mmCIF file of C-alpha atoms in Angstrom:
data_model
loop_
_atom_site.group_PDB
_atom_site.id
_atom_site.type_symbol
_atom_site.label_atom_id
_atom_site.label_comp_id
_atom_site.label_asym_id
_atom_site.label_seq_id
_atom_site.Cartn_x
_atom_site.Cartn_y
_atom_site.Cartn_z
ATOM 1 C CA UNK E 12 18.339 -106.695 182.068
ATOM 2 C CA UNK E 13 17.727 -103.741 184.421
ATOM 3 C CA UNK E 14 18.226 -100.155 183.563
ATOM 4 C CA UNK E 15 19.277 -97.131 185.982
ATOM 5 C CA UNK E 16 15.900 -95.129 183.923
ATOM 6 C CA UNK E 17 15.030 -95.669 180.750
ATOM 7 C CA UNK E 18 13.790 -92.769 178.337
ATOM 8 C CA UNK E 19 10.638 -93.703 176.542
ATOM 9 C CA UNK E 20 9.775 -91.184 173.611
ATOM 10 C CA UNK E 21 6.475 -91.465 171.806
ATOM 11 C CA UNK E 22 5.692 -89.724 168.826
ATOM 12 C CA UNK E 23 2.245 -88.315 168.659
ATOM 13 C CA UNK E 24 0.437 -88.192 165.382
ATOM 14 C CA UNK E 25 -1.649 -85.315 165.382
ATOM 15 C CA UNK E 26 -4.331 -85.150 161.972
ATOM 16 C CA UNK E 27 -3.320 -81.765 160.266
ATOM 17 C CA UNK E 28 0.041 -80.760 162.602
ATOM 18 C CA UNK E 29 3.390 -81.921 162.746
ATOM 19 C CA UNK E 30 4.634 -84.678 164.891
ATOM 20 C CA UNK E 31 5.226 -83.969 168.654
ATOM 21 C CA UNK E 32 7.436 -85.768 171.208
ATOM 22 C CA UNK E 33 6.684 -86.532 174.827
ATOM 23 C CA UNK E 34 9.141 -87.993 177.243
ATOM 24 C CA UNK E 35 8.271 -89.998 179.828
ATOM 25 C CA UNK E 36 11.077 -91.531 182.069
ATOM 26 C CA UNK E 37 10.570 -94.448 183.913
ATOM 27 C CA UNK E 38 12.323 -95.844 186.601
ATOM 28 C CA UNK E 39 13.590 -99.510 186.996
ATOM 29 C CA UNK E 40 16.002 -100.936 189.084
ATOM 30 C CA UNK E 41 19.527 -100.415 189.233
ATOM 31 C CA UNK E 42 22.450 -102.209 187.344
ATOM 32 C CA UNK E 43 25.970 -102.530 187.300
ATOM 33 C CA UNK E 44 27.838 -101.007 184.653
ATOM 34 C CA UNK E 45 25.181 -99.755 182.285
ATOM 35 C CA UNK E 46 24.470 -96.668 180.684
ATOM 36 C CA UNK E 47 20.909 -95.284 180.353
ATOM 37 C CA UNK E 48 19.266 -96.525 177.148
ATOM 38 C CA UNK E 49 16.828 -94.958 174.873
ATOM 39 C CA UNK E 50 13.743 -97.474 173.470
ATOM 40 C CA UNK E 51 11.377 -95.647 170.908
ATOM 41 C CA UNK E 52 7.895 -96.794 170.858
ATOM 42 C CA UNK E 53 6.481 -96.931 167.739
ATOM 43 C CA UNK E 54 2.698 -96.432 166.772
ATOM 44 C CA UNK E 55 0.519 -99.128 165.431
ATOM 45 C CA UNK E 56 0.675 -96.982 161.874
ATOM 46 C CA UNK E 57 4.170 -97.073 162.209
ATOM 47 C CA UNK E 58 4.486 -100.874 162.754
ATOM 48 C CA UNK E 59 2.069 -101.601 159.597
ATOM 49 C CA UNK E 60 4.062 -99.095 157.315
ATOM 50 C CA UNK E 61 7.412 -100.474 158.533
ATOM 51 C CA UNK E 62 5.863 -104.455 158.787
ATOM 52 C CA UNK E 63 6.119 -106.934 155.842
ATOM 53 C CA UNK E 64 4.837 -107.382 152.603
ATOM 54 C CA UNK E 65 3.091 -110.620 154.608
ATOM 55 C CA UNK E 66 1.685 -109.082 157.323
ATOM 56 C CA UNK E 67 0.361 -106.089 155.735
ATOM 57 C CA UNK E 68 -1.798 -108.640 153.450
ATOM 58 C CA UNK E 69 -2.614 -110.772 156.749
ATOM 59 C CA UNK E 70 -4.023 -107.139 158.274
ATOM 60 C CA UNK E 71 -5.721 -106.463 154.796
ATOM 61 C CA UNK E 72 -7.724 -109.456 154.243
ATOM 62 C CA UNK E 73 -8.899 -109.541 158.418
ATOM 63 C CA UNK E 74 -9.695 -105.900 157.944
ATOM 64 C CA UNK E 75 -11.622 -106.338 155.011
ATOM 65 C CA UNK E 76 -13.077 -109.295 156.658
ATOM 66 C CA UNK E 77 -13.909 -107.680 159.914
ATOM 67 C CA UNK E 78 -15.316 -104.559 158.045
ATOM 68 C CA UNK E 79 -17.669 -106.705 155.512
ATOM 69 C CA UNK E 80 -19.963 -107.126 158.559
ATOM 70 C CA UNK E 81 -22.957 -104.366 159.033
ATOM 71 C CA UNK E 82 -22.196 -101.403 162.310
ATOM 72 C CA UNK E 83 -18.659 -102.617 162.452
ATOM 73 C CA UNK E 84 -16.489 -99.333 163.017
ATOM 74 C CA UNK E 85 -12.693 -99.091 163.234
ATOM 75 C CA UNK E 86 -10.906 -96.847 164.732
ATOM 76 C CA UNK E 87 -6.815 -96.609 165.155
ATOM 77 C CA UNK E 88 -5.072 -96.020 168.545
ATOM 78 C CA UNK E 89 -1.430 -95.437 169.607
ATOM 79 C CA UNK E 90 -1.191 -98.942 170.370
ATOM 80 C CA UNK E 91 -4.112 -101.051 167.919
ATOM 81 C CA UNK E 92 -6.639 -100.523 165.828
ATOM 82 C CA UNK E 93 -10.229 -101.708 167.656
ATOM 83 C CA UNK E 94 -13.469 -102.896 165.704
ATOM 84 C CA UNK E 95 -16.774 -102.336 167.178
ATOM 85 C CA UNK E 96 -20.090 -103.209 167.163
ATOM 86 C CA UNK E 97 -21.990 -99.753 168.721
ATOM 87 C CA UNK E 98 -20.268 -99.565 172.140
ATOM 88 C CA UNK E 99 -19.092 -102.686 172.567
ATOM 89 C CA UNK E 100 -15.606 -103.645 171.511
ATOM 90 C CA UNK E 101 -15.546 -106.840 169.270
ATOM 91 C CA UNK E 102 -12.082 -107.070 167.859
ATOM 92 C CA UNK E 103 -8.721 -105.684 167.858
ATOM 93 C CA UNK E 104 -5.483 -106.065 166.190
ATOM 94 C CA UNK E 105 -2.234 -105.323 166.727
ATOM 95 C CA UNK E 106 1.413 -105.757 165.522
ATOM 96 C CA UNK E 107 4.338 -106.872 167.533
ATOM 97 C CA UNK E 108 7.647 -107.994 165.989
ATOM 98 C CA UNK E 109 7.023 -110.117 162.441
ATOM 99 C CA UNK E 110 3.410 -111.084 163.918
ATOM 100 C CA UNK E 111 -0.305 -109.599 163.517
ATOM 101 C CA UNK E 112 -2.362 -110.366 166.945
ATOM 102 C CA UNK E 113 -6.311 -110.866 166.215
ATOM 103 C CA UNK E 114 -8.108 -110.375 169.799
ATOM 104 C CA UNK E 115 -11.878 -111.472 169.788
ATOM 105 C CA UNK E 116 -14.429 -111.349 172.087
ATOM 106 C CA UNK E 117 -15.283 -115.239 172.306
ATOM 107 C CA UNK E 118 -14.192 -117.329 174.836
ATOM 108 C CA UNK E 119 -11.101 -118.980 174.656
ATOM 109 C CA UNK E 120 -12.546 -122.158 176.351
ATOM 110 C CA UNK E 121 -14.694 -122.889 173.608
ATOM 111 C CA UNK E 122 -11.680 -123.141 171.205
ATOM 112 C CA UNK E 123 -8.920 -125.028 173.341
ATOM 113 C CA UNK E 124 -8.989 -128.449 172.084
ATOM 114 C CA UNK E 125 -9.429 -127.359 168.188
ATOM 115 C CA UNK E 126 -7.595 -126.073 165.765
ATOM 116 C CA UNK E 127 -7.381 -123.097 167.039
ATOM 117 C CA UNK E 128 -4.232 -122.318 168.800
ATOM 118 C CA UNK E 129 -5.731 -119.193 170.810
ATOM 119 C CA UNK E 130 -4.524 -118.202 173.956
ATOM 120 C CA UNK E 131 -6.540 -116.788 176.847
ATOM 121 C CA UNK E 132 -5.636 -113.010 177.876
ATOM 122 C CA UNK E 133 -9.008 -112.410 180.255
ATOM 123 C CA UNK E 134 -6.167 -112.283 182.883
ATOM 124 C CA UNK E 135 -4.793 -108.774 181.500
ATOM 125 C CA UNK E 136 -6.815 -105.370 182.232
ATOM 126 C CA UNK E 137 -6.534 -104.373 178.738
ATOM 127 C CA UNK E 138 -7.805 -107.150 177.051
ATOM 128 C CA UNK E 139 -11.078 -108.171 179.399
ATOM 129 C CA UNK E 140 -13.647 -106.949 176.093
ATOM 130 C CA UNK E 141 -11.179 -109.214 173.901
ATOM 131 C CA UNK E 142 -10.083 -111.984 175.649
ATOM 132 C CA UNK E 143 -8.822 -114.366 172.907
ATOM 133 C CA UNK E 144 -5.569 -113.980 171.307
ATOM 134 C CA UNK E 145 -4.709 -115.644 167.671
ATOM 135 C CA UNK E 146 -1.704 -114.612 166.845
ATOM 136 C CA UNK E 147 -1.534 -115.046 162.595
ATOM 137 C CA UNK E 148 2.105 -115.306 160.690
ATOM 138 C CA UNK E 149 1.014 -118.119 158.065
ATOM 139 C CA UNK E 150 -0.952 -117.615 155.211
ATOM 140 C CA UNK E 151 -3.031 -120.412 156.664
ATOM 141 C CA UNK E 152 -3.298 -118.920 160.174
ATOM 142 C CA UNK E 153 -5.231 -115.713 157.789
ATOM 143 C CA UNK E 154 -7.814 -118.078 156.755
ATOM 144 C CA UNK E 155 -8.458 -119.481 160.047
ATOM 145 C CA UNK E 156 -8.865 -115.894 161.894
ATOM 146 C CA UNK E 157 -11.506 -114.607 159.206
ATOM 147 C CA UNK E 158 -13.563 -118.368 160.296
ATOM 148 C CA UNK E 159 -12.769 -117.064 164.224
ATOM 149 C CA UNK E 160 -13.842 -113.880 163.111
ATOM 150 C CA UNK E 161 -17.016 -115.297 161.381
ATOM 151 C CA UNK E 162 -17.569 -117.545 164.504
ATOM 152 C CA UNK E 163 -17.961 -114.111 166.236
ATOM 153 C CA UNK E 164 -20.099 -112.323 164.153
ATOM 154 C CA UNK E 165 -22.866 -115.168 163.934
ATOM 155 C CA UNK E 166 -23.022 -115.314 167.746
ATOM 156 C CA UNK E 167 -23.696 -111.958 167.687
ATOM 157 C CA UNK E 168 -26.175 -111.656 165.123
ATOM 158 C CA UNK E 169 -24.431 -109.623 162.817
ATOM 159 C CA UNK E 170 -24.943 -109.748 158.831
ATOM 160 C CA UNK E 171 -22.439 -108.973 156.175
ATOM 161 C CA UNK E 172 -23.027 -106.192 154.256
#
């Protein structure tokens, strides 16, 4: 579907002050017949307070998983929340739709022909530090990201607290 311009607001959380708005058009291609439409964008905090009794478990037990590990700090963005190890960006989850997305930094290859059903994202800017995608929706698929995520942390040498 194309739209004449599309209205994007995002709503800024600021610690202490009240929320803020910020338009941003954007311009796509024209179409017959259609009015300009509004999309709001919603915040990762957002997304978890609105999300599932499911999913906010799912993101409870990988949190708790990912921050069991010693020097792992989180820290929440517009868009994810990223764990790291110092400088260097080790995982990341976000929300989209009735799904949490764990994004590690192993390789994909090593997990293709397992049980595993990751998919490789190295080809997207944004996810170069993180390049495997497990997206988790089954109480099962929960288990298997905290053995990803434990995968991780021995190759890097990391401890749990």
């Amino acid at each position: 579907v194309a739209l004449t311009a599309v209205s994007i607001i995002f709503a800024i959380k600021e610690f202490g002050k009240k929320d803020k708005e910020l338009e941003k058009e954007v311009q796509l291609p024209e179409a017959e017949n259609e009015e300009n439409e509004k999309r709001i964008v919603k915040s990762f905090s957002e997304r978890l307070s609105q999300a599932s009794p499911e999913i906010n478990d799912y993101y409870s037990a990988i949190k708790g998983e990912l921050s069991s590990f010693k020097g792992i700090k989180s820290k929440v963005s517009f868009k994810h929340e990223s764990f790291r190890l110092g400088r260097q960006i080790v995982a990341r989850l976000k929300i989209r739709g009735k799904s949490l997305y764990l994004y590690l930094a192993l390789d994909p290859e090593d997990y293709k022909e397992t049980k595993y059903k990751v998919k490789d994202m190295s080809e997207y800017m944004s996810c170069q530090a993180v390049p495997t995608m497990y997206k988790i929706n089954l109480p099962r698929r929960a288990e298997y990201g905290k053995k990803l995520i434990g995968d991780l942390m021995n190759k890097l040498g990391v401890e749990k607290n």
